[in-house]
Every structure is written in structure tokens, then in C-alpha cells.
Coordinates of C-alpha atoms and ligand atoms in Angstrom, one line a residue:
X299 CA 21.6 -11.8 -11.0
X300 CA 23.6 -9.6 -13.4
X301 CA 25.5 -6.7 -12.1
X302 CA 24.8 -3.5 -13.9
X303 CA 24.2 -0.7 -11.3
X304 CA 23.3 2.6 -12.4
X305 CA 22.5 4.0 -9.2
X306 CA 19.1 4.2 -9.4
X307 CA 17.6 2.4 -6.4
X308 CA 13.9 3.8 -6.9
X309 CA 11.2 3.7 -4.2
X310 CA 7.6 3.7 -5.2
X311 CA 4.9 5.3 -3.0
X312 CA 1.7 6.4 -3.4
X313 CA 0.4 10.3 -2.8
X314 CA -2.9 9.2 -1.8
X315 CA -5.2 7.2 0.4
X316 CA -3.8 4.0 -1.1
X317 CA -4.7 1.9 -4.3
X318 CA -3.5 4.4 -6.9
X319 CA -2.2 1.7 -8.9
X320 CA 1.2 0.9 -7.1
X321 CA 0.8 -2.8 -8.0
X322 CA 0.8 -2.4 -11.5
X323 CA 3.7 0.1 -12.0
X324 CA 5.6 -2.0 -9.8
X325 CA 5.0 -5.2 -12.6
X326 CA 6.0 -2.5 -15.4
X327 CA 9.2 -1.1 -13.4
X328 CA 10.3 -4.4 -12.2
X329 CA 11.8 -5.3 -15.9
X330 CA 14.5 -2.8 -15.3
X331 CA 15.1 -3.9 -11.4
X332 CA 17.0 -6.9 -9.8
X333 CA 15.5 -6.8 -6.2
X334 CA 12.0 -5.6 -5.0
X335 CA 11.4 -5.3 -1.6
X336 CA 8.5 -4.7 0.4
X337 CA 9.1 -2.1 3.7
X338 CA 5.7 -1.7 5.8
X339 CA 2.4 -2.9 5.8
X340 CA 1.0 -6.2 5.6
X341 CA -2.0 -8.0 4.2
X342 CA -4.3 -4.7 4.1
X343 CA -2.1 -3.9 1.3
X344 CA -4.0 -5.2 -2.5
X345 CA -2.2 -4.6 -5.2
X346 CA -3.2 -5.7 -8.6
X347 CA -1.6 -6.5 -11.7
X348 CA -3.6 -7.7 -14.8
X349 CA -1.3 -9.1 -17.8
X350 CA -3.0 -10.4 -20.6
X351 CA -6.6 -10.2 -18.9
X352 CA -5.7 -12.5 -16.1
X353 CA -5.3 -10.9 -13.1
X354 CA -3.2 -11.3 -9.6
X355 CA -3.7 -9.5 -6.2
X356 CA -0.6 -9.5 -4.4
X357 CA -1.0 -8.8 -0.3
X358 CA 2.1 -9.6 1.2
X359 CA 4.5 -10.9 -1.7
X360 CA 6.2 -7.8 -3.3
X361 CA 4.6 -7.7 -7.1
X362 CA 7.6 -8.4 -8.6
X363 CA 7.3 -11.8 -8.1
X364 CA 5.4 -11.9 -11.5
X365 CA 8.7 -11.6 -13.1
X366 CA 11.4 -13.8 -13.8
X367 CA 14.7 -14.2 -12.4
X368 CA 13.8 -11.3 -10.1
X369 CA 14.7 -11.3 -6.4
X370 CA 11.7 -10.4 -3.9
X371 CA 12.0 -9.7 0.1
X372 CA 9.6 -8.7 2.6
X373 CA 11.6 -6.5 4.6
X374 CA 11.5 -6.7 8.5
X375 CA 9.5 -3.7 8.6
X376 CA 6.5 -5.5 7.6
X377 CA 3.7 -7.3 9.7
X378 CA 3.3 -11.0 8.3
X379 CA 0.3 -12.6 8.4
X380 CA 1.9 -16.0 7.9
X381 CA -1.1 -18.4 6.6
X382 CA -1.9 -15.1 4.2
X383 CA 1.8 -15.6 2.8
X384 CA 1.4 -19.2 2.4
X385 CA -1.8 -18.9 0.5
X386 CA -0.4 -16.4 -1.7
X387 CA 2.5 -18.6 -2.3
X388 CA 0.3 -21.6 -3.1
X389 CA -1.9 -19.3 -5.3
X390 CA 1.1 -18.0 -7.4
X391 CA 2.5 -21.2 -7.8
X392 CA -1.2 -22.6 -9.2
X393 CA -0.6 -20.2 -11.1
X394 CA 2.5 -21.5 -12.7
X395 CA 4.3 -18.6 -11.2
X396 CA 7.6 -19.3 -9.4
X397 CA 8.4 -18.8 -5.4
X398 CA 11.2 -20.7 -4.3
X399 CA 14.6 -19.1 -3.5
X400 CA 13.3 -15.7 -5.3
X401 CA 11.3 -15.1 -2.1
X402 CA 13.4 -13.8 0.8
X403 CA 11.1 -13.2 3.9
X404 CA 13.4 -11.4 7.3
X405 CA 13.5 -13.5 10.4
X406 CA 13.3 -10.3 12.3
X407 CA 9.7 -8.9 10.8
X408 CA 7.1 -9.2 13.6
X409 CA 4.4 -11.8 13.0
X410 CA 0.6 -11.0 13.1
X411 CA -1.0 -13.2 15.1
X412 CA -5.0 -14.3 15.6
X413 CA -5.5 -12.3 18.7
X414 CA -4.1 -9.4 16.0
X415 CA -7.2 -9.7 14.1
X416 CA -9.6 -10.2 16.9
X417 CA -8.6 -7.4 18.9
X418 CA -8.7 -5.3 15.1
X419 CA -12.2 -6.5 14.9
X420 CA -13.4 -5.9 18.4
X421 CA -11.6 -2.6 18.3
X422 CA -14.2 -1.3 15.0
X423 CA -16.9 -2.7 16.4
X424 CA -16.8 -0.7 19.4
X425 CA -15.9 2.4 18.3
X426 CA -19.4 1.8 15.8
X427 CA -20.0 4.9 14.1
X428 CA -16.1 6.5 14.9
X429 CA -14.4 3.3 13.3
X430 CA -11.4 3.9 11.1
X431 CA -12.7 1.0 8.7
X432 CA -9.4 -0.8 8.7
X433 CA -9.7 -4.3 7.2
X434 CA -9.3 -6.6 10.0
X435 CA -6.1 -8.3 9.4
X436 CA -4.8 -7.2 12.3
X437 CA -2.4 -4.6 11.3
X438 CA -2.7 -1.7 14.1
X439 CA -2.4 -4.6 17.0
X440 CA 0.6 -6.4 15.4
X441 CA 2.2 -2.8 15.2
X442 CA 0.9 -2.2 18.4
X443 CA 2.6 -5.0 20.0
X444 CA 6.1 -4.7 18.2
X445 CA 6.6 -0.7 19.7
X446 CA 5.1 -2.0 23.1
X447 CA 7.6 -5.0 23.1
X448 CA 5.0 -7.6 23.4
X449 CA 5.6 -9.0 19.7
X450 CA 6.9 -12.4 18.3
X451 CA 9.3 -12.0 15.0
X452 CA 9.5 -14.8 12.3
X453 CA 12.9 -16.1 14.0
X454 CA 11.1 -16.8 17.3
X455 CA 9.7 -19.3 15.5
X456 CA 12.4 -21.4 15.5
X457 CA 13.5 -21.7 18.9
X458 CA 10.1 -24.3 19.7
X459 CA 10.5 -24.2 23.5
X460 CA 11.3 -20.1 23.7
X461 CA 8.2 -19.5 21.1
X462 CA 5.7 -21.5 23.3
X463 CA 6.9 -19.9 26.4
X464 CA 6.7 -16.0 24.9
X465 CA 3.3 -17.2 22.8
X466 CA 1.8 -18.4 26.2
X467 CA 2.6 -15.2 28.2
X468 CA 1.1 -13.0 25.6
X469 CA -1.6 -14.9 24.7
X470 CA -2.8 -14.9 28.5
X471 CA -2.1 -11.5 28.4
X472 CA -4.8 -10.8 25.6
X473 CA -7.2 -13.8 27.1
X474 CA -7.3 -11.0 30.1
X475 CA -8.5 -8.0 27.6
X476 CA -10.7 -10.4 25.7
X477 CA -12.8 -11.7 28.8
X478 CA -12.9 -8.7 30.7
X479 CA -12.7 -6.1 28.4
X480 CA -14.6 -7.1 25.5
X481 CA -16.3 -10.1 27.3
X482 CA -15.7 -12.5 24.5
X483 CA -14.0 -16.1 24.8
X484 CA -10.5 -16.7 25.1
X485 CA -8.0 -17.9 22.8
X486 CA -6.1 -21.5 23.2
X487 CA -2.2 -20.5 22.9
X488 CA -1.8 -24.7 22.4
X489 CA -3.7 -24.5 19.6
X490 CA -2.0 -21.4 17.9
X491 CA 1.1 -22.7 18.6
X492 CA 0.9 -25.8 17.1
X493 CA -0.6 -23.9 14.2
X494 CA 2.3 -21.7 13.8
X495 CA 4.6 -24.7 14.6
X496 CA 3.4 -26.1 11.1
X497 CA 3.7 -22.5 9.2
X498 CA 7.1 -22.5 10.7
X499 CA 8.4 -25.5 8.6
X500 CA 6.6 -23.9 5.5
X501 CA 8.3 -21.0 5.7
X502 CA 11.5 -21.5 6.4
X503 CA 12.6 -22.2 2.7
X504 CA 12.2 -18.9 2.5
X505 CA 13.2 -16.9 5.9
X506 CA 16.8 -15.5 6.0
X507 CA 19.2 -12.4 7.3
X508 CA 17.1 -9.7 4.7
X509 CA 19.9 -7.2 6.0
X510 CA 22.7 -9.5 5.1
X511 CA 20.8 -10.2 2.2
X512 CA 20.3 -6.6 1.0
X513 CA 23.8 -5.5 2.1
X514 CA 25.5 -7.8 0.1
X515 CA 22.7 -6.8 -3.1
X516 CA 24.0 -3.1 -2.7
X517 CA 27.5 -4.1 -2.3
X518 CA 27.2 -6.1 -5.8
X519 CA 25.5 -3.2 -7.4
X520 CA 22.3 -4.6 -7.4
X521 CA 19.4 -2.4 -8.5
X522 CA 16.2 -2.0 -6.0
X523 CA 12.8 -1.5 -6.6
X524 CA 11.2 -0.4 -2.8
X525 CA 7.5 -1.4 -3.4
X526 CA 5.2 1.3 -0.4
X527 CA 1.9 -0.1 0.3
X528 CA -0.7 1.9 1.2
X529 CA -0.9 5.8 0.8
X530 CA 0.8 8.5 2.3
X531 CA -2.0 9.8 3.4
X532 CA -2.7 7.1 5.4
X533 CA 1.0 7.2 7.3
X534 CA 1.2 6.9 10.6
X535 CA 3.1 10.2 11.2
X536 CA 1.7 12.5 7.9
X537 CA -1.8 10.8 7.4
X538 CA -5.1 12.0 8.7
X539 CA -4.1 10.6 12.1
X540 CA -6.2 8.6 13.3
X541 CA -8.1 7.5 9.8
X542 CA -4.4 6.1 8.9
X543 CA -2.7 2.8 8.4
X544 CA 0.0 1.9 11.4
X545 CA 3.1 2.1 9.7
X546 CA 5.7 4.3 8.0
X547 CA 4.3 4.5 4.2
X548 CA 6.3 7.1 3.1
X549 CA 9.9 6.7 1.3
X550 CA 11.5 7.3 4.5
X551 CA 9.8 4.5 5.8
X552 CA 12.3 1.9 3.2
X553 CA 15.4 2.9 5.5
X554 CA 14.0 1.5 8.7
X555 CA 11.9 -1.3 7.4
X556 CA 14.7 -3.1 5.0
X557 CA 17.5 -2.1 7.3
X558 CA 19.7 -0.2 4.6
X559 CA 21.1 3.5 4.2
X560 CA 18.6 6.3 3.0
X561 CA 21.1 7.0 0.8
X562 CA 20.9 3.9 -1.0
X563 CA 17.2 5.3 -2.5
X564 CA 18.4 7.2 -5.2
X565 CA 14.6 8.0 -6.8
X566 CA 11.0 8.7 -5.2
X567 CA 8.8 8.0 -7.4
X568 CA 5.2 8.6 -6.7
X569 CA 2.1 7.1 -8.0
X570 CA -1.1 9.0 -8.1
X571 CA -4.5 8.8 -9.5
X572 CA -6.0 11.0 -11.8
X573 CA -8.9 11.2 -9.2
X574 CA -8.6 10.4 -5.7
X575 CA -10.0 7.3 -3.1
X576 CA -10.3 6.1 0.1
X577 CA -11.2 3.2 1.9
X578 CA -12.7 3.8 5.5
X579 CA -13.4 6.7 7.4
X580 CA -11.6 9.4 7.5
X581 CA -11.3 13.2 5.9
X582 CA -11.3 13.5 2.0
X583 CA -12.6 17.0 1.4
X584 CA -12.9 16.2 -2.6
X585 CA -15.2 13.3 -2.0
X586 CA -18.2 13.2 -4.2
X587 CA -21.7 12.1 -3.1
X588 CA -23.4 11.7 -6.3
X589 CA -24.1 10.0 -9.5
X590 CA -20.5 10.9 -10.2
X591 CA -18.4 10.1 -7.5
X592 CA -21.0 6.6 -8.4
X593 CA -19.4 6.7 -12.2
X594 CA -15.8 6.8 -11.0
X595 CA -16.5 3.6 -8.6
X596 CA -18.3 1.9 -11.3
X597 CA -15.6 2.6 -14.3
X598 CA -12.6 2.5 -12.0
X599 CA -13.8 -0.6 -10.5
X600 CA -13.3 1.0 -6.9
X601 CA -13.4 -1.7 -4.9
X602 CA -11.3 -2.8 -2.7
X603 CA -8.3 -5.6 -3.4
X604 CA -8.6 -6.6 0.0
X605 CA -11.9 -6.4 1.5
X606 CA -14.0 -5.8 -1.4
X607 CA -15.4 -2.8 0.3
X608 CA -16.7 0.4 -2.1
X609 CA -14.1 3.0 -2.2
X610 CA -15.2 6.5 -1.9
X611 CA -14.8 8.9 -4.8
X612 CA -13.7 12.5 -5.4
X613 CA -11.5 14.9 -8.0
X614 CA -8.1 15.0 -7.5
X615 CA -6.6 16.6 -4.6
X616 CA -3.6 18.6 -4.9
X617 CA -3.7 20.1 -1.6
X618 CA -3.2 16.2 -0.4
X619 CA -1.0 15.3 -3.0
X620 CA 1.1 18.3 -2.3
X621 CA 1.6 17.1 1.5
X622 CA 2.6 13.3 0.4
X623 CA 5.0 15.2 -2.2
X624 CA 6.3 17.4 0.8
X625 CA 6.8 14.6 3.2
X626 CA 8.1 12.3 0.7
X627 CA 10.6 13.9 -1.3
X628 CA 8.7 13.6 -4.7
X629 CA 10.4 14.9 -8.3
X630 CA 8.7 12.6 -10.5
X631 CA 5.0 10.9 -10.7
X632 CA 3.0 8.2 -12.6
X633 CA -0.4 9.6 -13.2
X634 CA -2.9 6.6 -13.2
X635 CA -6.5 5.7 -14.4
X636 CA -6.6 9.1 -16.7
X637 CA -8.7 6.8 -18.8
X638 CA -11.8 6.8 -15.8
X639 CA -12.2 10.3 -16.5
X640 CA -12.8 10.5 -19.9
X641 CA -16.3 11.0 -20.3
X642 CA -16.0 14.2 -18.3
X643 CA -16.9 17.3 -19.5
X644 CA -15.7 19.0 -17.2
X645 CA -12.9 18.0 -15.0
X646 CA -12.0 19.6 -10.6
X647 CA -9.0 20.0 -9.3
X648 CA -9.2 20.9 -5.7
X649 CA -6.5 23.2 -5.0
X650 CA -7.4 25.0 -1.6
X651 CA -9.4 24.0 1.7
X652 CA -11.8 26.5 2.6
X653 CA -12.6 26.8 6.2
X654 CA -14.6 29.7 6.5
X655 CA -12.9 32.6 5.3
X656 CA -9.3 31.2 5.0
X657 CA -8.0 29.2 2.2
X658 CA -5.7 26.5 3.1
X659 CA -3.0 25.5 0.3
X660 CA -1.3 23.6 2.5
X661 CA -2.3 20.4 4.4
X662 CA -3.8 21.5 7.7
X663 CA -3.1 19.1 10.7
X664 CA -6.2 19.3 11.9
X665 CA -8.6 18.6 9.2
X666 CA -10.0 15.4 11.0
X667 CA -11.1 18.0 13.7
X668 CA -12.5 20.2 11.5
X669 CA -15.6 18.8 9.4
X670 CA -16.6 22.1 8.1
X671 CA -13.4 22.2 5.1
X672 CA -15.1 23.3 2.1
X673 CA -12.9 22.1 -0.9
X674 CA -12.0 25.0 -3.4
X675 CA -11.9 24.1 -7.4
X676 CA -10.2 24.9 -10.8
X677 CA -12.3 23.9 -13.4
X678 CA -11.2 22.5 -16.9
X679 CA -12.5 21.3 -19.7
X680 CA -12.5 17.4 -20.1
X681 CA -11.3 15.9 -23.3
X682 CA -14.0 13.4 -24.0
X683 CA -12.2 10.7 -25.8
X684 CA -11.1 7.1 -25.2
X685 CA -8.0 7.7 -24.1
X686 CA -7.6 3.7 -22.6
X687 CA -6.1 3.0 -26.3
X688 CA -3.5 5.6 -26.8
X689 CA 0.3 4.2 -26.4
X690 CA 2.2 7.6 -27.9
X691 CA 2.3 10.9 -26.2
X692 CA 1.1 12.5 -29.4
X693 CA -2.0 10.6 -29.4
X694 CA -3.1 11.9 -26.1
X695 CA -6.0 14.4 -26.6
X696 CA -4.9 18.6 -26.3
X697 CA -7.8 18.9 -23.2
X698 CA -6.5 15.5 -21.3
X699 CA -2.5 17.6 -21.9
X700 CA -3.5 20.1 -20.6
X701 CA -4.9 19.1 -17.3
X702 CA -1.5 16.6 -16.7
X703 CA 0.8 19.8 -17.3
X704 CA -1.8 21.7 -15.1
X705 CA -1.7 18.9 -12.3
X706 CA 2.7 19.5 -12.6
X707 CA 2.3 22.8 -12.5
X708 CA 0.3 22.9 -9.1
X709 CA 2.5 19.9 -7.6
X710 CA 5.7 21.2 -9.3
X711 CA 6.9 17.6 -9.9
X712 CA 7.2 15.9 -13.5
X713 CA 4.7 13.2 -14.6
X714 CA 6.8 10.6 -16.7
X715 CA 4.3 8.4 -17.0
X716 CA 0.7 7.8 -18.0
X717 CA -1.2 5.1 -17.3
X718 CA -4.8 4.2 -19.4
X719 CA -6.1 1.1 -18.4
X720 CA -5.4 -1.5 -16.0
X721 CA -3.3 -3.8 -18.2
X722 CA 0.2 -3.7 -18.1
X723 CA 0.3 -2.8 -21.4
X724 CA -1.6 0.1 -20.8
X725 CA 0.5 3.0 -20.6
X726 CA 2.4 6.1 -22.4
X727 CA 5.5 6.9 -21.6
X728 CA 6.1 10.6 -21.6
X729 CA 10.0 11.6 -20.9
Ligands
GDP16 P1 -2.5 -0.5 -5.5 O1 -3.0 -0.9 -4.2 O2 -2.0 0.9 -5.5 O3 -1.6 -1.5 -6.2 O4 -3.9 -0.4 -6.4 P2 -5.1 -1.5 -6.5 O5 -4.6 -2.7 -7.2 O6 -5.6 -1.7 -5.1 O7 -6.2 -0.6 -7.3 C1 -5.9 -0.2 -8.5 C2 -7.0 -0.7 -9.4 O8 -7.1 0.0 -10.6 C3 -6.8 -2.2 -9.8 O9 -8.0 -2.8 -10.0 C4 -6.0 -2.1 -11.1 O10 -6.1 -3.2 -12.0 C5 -6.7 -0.9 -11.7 N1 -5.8 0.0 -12.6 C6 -4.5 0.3 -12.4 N2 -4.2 1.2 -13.3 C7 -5.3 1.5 -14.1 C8 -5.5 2.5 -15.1 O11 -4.7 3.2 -15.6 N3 -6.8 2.5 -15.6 C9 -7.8 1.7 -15.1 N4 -9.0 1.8 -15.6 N5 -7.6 0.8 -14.1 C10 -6.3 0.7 -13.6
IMO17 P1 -2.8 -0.6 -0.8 O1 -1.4 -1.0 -0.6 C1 -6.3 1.6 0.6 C2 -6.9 1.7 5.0 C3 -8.1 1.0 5.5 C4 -8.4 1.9 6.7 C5 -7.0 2.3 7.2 C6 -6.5 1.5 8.4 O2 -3.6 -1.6 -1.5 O3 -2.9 0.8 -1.4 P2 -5.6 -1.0 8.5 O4 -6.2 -2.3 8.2 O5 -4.3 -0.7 7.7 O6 -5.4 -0.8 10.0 O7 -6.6 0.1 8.1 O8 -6.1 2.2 6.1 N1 -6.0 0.9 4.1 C7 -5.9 1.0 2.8 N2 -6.6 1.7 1.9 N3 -5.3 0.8 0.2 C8 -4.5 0.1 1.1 O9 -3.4 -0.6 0.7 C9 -4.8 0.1 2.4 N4 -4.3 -0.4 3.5 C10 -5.0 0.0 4.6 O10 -9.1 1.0 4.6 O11 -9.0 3.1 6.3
MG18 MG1 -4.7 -1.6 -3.2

């Protein structure tokens, strides 16, 4: 690693509901970065990165790994699925991609676990028609587990005799709210321990101290790249609680779950769509029910990285944005996927919730309670143009101009960056 420190540790997060495009900005920034580290989440994160047509989804391995002679970590604030990690691992290297010593994993991040993803599933199914729509992998029970003090961490895995005896005690523990509560089978704790026996030896290559790791990284000067997954819109604290993910997304989040100073982030940078998504239940006030919303799936490819599901559609939401600006610390922004809107002729930006006769500009806590928020809109003219080509900022069309400088104006934040297509290639640098 060479040491040239500027003092810009940055920490990428995205001001939505999640898949703004985090993945591929990451693969751009990454160039300029020695370390990227992954802080929350787990394998419900997808994030894509497409260089020269081929393309790579990236769960749990920090998308930096496409790089060379890059350092990646999964912080200890992240859930590991570890036969996802694996896989991913395996799939990289088929892919002549390297993961050996650039892969650091922390011995203290809590493990997810099969009972995770059964009790995730059993969870949806009963709640039917209130179901958050998370994707199954076990996420809110693994999280669950770590604050109630019933989890297993990556380390315990090393100590055979202490793992079997905390695997059997939970795992009974569960077999009890499987059987009785959601009168299903049990689970055999021999069988996932010997499963997890074998993962252990896999992954050990790559488990160490992260904190050690990352203290000695800022010590040296090393520059950071924190890579959020998710939205902030779906954090546990500042998302539409409950239609949220189970973890800290936001930048504050990167203290706690890679163990360092906050002021070792020097930059927030958020990433943001030039329309907005979600995946699940949940509010989204801007969502659009019609042939259009339809269009933005179909030419964003809005689909889910991880499940596959359809995402849901709407114009840009500034009164959501705002909040993840607010709670996040936001200066500077990458505006994605302009080049999905530029057929529009005319292009929303919803700048107020309406709830009768109030107007809302700021993010009301309560808007999961309150079905009847009627978005409010400024209209502007769309540019009509194929914008997916342009590479200079004076190329960009006057109409497409003007709705970025109106989308700073509303969020008072600076968009540096454009992004026009999902290639890394694809974007236009504009400071
Ligand atoms: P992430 O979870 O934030 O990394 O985002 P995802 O990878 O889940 O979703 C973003 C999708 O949009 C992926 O399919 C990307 O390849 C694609 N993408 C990223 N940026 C752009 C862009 O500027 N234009 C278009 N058309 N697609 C993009
Ligand atoms: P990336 O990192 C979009 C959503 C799920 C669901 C809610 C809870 O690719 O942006 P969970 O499985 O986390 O308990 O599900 O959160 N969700 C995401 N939506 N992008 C993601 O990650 C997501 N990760 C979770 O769809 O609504
Ligand atoms: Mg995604």
C-alpha cells in the first residue's frame, strides 16, 4: 500500500430506499482509495458494477474488490452470511478476480445463521399483507440476536468445543419458537455445526483483528473508502420505521461498525437517483402507479440485485432526500441514472407532503401512520435527449442543467457528479 494521505477518508451512503447506484460509484472512487470497508448490512445488500458489459453483483464483499492492489474489510458491524461470502469469493475468483490477503473479514461481526433466515421467512409470511418485504437472508433476526445477546461472532468459530456448546443452546432455544410458535420442524444444531465447522476453515485465510487492522491503516495514512449499503431511508433509527433495514445505514453508522473515530470520515458523500425506488412495503409518497412509474422499471432495469423482485417507481423526492441529507451530514452528492429520464417531457420533483391542509417540507415521523400524504410537485421541462453518451459537462442538455442545479438548490448540497449509464465509464464529472 503506498502512503499518501490527504485526509480525505470519504463514506458513501445512499439518500434513498437503497440501490441508487452505490456499487458503481464505489468501483469509480475506489481508484483514488487504499482500503474499502463495508459497516452494516449483509447479503440484502446488491450492488452492481458493470465494466466493459460484464457485470458483478457484490452482497457482502465491499465493491472494491474489483480493483487491484486495493484492501477490502467487512467491518464487524456487518451480519455475515458465511456460505454467501464464500460463493461470492469463489464467484470473483472464476472470475479471474483476486481475494486472498486483500479480503480482511472481523472475527467479532455476528454470523447469520439458518434459523436467521427461517425465522425472516416465517416472520413475512405471517404478517401476510403487513410484511415489510425484506429479502429473507435473515438480516432483522441476526441483528436481533446480536442486541439481545443471543448471537455467535466469526471468532466463536474457532474455539470448536465453546461454538457447539453456545450453537446448541441457541438453536434449542429457536427449535422452541419454531415448534410452538410457528409449528414448523426443528432445526438439527449437529448438522449446522458441522456445516459451519467446514466454513470455519474456509474462512479463516481471511478473518483477522479489523480494528487492529484499520488502526494501524489510519495510523499509516491510509485513505478509506466506507462503502453504506442500503438507504437511509431504510435505517433503523431515521427510516420509515418499521419498512426499514435493521441496521445503522447512515455515515454515522461507519464509527460503530469498523470500530474507528468519527473523525477519521472526513467526506459524506451521498448517492442519489435521479428518480426514486423501493423494494418492499413501506411509504414512498412519489410512487407512481402507471405506465410510467412501468417505463422507469423497464429502462432502469429496477429489479432487484438480490431478490430479483420489481422495484417500485416514483419522481424524485426531496422531502426524503432532505431527511437522509439531515441525518447524514451530506455536502456533496452523485446524481445517478439521469439517463432513465430522458424521454420525459416533463420531469416532478416532489418538494412537500400534503396531508390535508398542511404542507410538510420536512420528513414527518409518522408518515407510515398516515396513508392519506398527498405528494406536492414542481414541474419542469424534460430535456429529451440521450444523455447516456455525454462525458463533458458542456454536453449535458440546458433542460437536464437545469433540473440538477434545481435538485441543489432544494437540497442545498453540491452534485459533483453525474452518472449516465450503468457502465463505469458512464459518467460526467462536474467540479
Ligand atoms: P446499489 O445497491 O446502490 O449498488 O445499486 P444496484 O446495483 O442495486 O442498482 C443500481 C442499478 O442501476 C444497477 O443495475 C446498475 O448497473 C444500474 N446503474 C447504475 N448507475 C446507472 C446509471 O447512471 N444509469 C443506468 N441506466 N443504470 C445505472
Ligand atoms: P442495497 O445495498 C434496496 C429493503 C428490503 C425491505 C427492507 C428490509 O443494494 O441498496 P431486510 O432484508 O434488510 O430485512 O429488508 O429493506 N432492503 C433493500 N432495498 N436495496 C438494498 O440494499 C436493500 N436491503 C434491504 O427490500 O424492504
Ligand atoms: Mg442494490
Amino acid at each position: 500500500m503506498e502512503n499518501s494521505n490527504t485526509g480525505s477518508n470519504t463514506c458513501i451512503v445512499g439518500l434513498q430506499w437503497g440501490d441508487e447506484g452505490k456499487g458503481k460509484i464505489v468501483d469509480i472512487l475506489t481508484e483514488s482509495f487504499d482500503i474499502i470497508v463495508r459497516y452494516q448490512g449483509g447479503s440484502n445488500a446488491g450492488h452492481t458494477v458493470v465494466i466493459d458489459s460484464e457485470k458483478f453483483i457484490l452482497h457482502l464483499i465491499p465493491s472494491g474488490i474489483l480493483r487491484k492492489n486495493k484492501y477490502c474489510v467487512i467491518g464487524s458491524g456487518v451480519v455475515i452470511d458465511p456460505r454467501q461470502v464464500l460463493e461470492e469469493i469463489a464467484e470473483l475468483r472464476t472470475k479471474n478476480i483476486e481475494v486472498g490477503e486483500n479480503l480482511r473479514i472481523s472475527e467479532i461481526a455476528h454470523l447469520v445463521f439458518p434459523y436467521h433466515k427461517k425465522l425472516d421467512e416465517l416472520s413475512e409470511t405471517e404478517k401476510g399483507n403487513d410484511k415489510i418485504g425484506t429479502t429473507r437472508k435473515g438480516i432483522g433476526p441476526c441483528y436481533a440476536d446480536k442486541m439481545a445477546r443471543n448471537g455467535i461472532r466469526v471468532a466463536d468459530l474457532f474455539y470448536p468445543e465453546h461454538f457447539r456448546q453456545r450453537l446448541k443452546k441457541v438453536v434449542e432455544e429457536k427449535n422452541r419458537i419454531l415448534v410452538q410458535l410457528f409449528h414448523t420442524g426443528p432445526l438439527s444444531w449437529e448438522e449446522i455445526y458441522d456445516e459451519y465447522i467446514r466454513y470455519a476453515e474456509q474462512l479463516k485465510p481471511f478473518v483477522c483483528n479489523t480494528v487492529a487492522f484499520m488502526d494501524d491503516a489510519i495510523k499509516a495514512k491510509k485513505r478509506i473508502l466506507f462503502e453504506g449499503a442500503q438507504g437511509s431511508m431504510l435505517d433503523v433509527d431515521y427510516g420509515t420505521y418499521p419498512f426499514i433495514t435493521s441496521s445503522s445505514v447512515i455515515a454515522g453508522g461507519a464509527a460503530t461498525g469498523v470500530g474507528i473515530c468519527p473523525k477519521q470520515i472526513h467526506e459524506i458523500l451521498g448517492i442519489m437517483k435521479a428518480y426514486t425506488t423501493r423494494v418492499g412495503s413501506g411509504p414512498f409518497p412519489s410512487e407512481l402507479n402507471d405506465t410510467l412509474g412501468e417505463h422507469l422499471r423497464e429502462k432502469g432495469g429496477e429489479y432487484g440485485a438480490t431478490t430479483g423482485r420489481p422495484r417500485r417507481c416514483g419522481w424524485f423526492d426531496a422531502v426524503a432526500a432532505k431527511h437522509a441529507i439531515t441525518v447524514n451530514g451530506v455536502e456533496s452528492a452523485v446524481l445517478t441514472k439521469l439517463d432513465v429520464l430522458d424521454e420525459q417531457k416533463i420531469i416532478k420533483i416532489c418538494i412537500g407532503y400534503k396531508f390535508g391542509d398542511t404542507i410538510y417540507h420536512r420528513f414527518p415521523a409518522d408518515l407510515t401512520a398516515r396513508p392519506d400524504c398527498q405528494p406536492v410537485y414542481r414541474e419542469l421541462p424534460g430535456w429529451q435527449k440521450d444523455t447516456s453518451r455525454v462525458r463533458n459537462v458542456n454536453d449535458i442538455p440546458p433542460e437536464a442543467k437545469n433540473y440538477i442545479h434545481t435538485l441543489e438548490e432544494i437540497l442545498g448540497i453540491t452534485i459533483t457528479m453525474l452518472s449516465v449509464g450503468p457502465d463505469r465509464g458512464q459518467v460526467v464529472y462536474l467540479v
